mmCIF file of C-alpha atoms in Angstrom:
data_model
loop_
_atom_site.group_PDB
_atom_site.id
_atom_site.type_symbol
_atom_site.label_atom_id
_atom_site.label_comp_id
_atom_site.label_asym_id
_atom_site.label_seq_id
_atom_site.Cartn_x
_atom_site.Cartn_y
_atom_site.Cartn_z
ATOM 1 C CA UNK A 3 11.199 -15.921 2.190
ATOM 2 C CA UNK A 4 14.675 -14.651 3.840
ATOM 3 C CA UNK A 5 14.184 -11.383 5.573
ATOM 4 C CA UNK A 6 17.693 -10.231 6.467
ATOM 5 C CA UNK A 7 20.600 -9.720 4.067
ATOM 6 C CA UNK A 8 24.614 -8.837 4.826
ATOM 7 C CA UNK A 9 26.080 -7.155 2.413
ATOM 8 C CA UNK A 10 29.770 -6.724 2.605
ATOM 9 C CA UNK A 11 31.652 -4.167 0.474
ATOM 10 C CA UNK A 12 31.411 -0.243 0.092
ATOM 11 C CA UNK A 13 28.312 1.571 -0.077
ATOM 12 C CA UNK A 14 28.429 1.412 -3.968
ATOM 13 C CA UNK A 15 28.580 -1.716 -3.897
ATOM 14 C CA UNK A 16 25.750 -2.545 -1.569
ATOM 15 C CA UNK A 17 23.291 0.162 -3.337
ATOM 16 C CA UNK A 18 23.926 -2.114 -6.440
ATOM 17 C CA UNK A 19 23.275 -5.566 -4.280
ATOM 18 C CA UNK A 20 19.934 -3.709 -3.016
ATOM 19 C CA UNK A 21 18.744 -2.311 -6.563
ATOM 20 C CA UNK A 22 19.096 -6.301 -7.359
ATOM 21 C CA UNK A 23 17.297 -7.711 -4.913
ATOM 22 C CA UNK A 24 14.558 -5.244 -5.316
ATOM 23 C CA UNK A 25 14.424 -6.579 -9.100
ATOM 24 C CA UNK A 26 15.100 -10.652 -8.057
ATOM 25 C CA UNK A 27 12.109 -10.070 -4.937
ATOM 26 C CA UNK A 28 10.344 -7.192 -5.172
ATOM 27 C CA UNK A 29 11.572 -5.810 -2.055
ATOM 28 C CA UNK A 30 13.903 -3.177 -0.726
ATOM 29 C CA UNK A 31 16.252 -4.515 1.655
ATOM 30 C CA UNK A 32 16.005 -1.277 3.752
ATOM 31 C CA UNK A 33 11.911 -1.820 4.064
ATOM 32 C CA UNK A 34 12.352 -5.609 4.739
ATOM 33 C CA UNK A 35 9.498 -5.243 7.594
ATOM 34 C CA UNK A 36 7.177 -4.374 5.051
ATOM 35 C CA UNK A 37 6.649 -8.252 4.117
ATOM 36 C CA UNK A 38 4.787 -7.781 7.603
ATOM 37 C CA UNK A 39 2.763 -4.794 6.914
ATOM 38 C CA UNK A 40 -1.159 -4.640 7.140
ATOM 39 C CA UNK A 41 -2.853 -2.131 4.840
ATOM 40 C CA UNK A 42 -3.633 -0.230 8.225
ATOM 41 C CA UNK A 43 0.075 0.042 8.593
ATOM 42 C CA UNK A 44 0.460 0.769 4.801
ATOM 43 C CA UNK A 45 -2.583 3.433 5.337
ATOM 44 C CA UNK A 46 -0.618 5.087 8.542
ATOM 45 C CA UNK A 47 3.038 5.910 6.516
ATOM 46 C CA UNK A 48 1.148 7.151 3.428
ATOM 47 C CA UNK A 49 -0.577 9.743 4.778
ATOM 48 C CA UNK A 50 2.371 10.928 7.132
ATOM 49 C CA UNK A 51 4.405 10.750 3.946
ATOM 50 C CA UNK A 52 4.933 14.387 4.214
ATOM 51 C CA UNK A 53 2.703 15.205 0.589
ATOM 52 C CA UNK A 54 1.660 18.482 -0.771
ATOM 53 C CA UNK A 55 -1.628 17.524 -0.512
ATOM 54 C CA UNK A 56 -4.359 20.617 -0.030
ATOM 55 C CA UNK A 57 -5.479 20.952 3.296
ATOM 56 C CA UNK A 58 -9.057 19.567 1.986
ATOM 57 C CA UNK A 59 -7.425 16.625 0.288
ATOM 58 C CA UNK A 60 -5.730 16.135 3.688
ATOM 59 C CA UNK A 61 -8.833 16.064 4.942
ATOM 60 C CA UNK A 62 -10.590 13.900 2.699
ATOM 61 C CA UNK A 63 -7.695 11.367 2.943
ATOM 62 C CA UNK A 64 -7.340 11.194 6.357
ATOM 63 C CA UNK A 65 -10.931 10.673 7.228
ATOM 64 C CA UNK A 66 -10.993 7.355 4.666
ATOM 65 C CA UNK A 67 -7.671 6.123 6.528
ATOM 66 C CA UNK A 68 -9.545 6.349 9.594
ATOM 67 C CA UNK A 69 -12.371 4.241 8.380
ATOM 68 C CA UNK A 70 -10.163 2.064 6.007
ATOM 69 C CA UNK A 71 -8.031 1.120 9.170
ATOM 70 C CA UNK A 72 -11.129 0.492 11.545
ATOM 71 C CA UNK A 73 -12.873 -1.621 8.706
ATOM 72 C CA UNK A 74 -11.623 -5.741 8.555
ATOM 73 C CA UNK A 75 -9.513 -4.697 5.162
ATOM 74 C CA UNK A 76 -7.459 -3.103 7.402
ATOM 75 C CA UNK A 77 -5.857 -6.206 9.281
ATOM 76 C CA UNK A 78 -5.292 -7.557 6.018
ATOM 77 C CA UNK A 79 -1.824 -8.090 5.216
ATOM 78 C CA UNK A 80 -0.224 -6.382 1.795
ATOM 79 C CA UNK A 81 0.262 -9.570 -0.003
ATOM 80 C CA UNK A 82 -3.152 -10.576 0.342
ATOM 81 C CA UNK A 83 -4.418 -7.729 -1.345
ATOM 82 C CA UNK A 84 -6.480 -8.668 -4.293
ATOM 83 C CA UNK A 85 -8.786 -6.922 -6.647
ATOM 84 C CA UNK A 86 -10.881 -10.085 -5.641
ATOM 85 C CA UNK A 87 -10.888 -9.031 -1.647
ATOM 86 C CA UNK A 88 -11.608 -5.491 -2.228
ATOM 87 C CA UNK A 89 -14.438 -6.328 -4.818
ATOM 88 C CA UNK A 90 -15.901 -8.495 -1.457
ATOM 89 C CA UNK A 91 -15.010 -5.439 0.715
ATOM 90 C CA UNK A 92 -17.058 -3.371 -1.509
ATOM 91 C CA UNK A 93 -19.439 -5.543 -1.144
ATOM 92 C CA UNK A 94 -19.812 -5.844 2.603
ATOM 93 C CA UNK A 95 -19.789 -1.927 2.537
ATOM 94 C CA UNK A 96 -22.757 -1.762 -0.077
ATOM 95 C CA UNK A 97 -24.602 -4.146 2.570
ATOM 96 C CA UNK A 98 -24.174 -2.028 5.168
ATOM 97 C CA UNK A 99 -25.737 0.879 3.467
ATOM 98 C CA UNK A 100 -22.851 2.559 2.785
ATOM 99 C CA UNK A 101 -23.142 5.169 0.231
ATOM 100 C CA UNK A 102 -21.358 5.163 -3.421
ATOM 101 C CA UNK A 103 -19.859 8.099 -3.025
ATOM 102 C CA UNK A 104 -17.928 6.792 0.560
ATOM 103 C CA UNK A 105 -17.537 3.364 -1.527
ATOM 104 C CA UNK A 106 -15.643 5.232 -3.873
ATOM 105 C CA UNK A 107 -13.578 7.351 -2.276
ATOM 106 C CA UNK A 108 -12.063 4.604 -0.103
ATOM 107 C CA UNK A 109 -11.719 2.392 -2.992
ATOM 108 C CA UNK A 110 -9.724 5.343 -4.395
ATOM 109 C CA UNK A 111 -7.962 6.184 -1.244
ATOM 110 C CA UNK A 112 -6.672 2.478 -1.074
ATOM 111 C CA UNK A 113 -5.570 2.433 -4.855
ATOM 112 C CA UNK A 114 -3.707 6.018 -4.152
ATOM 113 C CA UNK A 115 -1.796 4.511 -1.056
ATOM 114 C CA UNK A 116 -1.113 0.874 -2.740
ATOM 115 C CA UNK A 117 0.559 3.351 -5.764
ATOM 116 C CA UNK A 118 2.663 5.010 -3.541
ATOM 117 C CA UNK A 119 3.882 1.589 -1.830
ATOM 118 C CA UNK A 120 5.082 0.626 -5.661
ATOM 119 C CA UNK A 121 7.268 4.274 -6.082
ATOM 120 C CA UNK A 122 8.261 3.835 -2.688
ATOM 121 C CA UNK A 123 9.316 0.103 -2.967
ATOM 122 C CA UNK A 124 7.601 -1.105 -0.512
ATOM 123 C CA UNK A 125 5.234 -3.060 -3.395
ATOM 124 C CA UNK A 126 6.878 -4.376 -6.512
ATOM 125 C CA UNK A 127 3.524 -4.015 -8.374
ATOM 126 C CA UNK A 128 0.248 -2.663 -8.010
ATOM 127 C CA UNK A 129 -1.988 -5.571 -6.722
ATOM 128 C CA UNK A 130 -5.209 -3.801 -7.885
ATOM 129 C CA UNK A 131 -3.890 -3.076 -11.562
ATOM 130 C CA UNK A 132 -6.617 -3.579 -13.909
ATOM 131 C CA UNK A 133 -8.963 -3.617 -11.104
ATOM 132 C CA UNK A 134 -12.534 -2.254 -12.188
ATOM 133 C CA UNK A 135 -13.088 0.511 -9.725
ATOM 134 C CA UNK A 136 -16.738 1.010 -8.322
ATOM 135 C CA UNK A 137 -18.073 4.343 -10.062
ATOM 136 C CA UNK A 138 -18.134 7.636 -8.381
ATOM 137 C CA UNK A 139 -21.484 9.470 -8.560
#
């Protein structure tokens, strides 16, 4: 995959070169290190994203980063995000005894954090569209 573009002309001209190769790749030209990024990494700008989130939300959010990022789905890299790898995640996490209602709010957190990569343009799609979430209790 190339990772650097030059694009000569005005800046007109090179916001209509990047809206294409966002459409031909998927990617945004400006966010090019995001090939790169880990969902820990993906985890770490959303919720520094500057949202108006309620302080509990915040809260809520921010303590299922911290586990999401500490947990092995966290070195995983964005394109190898699957509904098949979380569904195995899930999995590991029922194992270790972890409770449905932590099993779903991290499954939730990740989904809310993978939709903002897509509006941002970080993702060209969601990779967990479709995806049957685990129920919350």
């Amino acid at each position: 995959m190339q990772r650097s573009f030059t694009i000569r002309g005005d800046r007109d001209h090179a916001e209509r070169r990047r809206v294409e190769l966002v459409g031909d790749f998927g990617i945004d030209p400006r966010l090019l290190y995001a090939s790169g990024l880990t969902v820990r990494d993906l985890l770490t700008r959303w919720v520094r994203a500057g949202h108006a989130w309620k302080p509990s939300t915040l809260i809520a959010y921010t303590n299922c980063v911290s586990h999401l990022s500490a947990d092995p789905i966290g070195a995983l890299n964005l394109r190898a995000v699957t509904p098949q790898a979380v569904y195995r995640t899930i999995g590991r996490w029922r194992e270790a005894g972890i409770g449905p209602a932590t099993v779903s709010g991290r499954t939730k957190t990740l989904g809310a954090a993978l939709t903002w990569a897509v509006e941002q343009g970080v993702l060209r799609s969601h990779p967990l569209a479709g995806m049957r979430r685990p129920a919350q209790p």
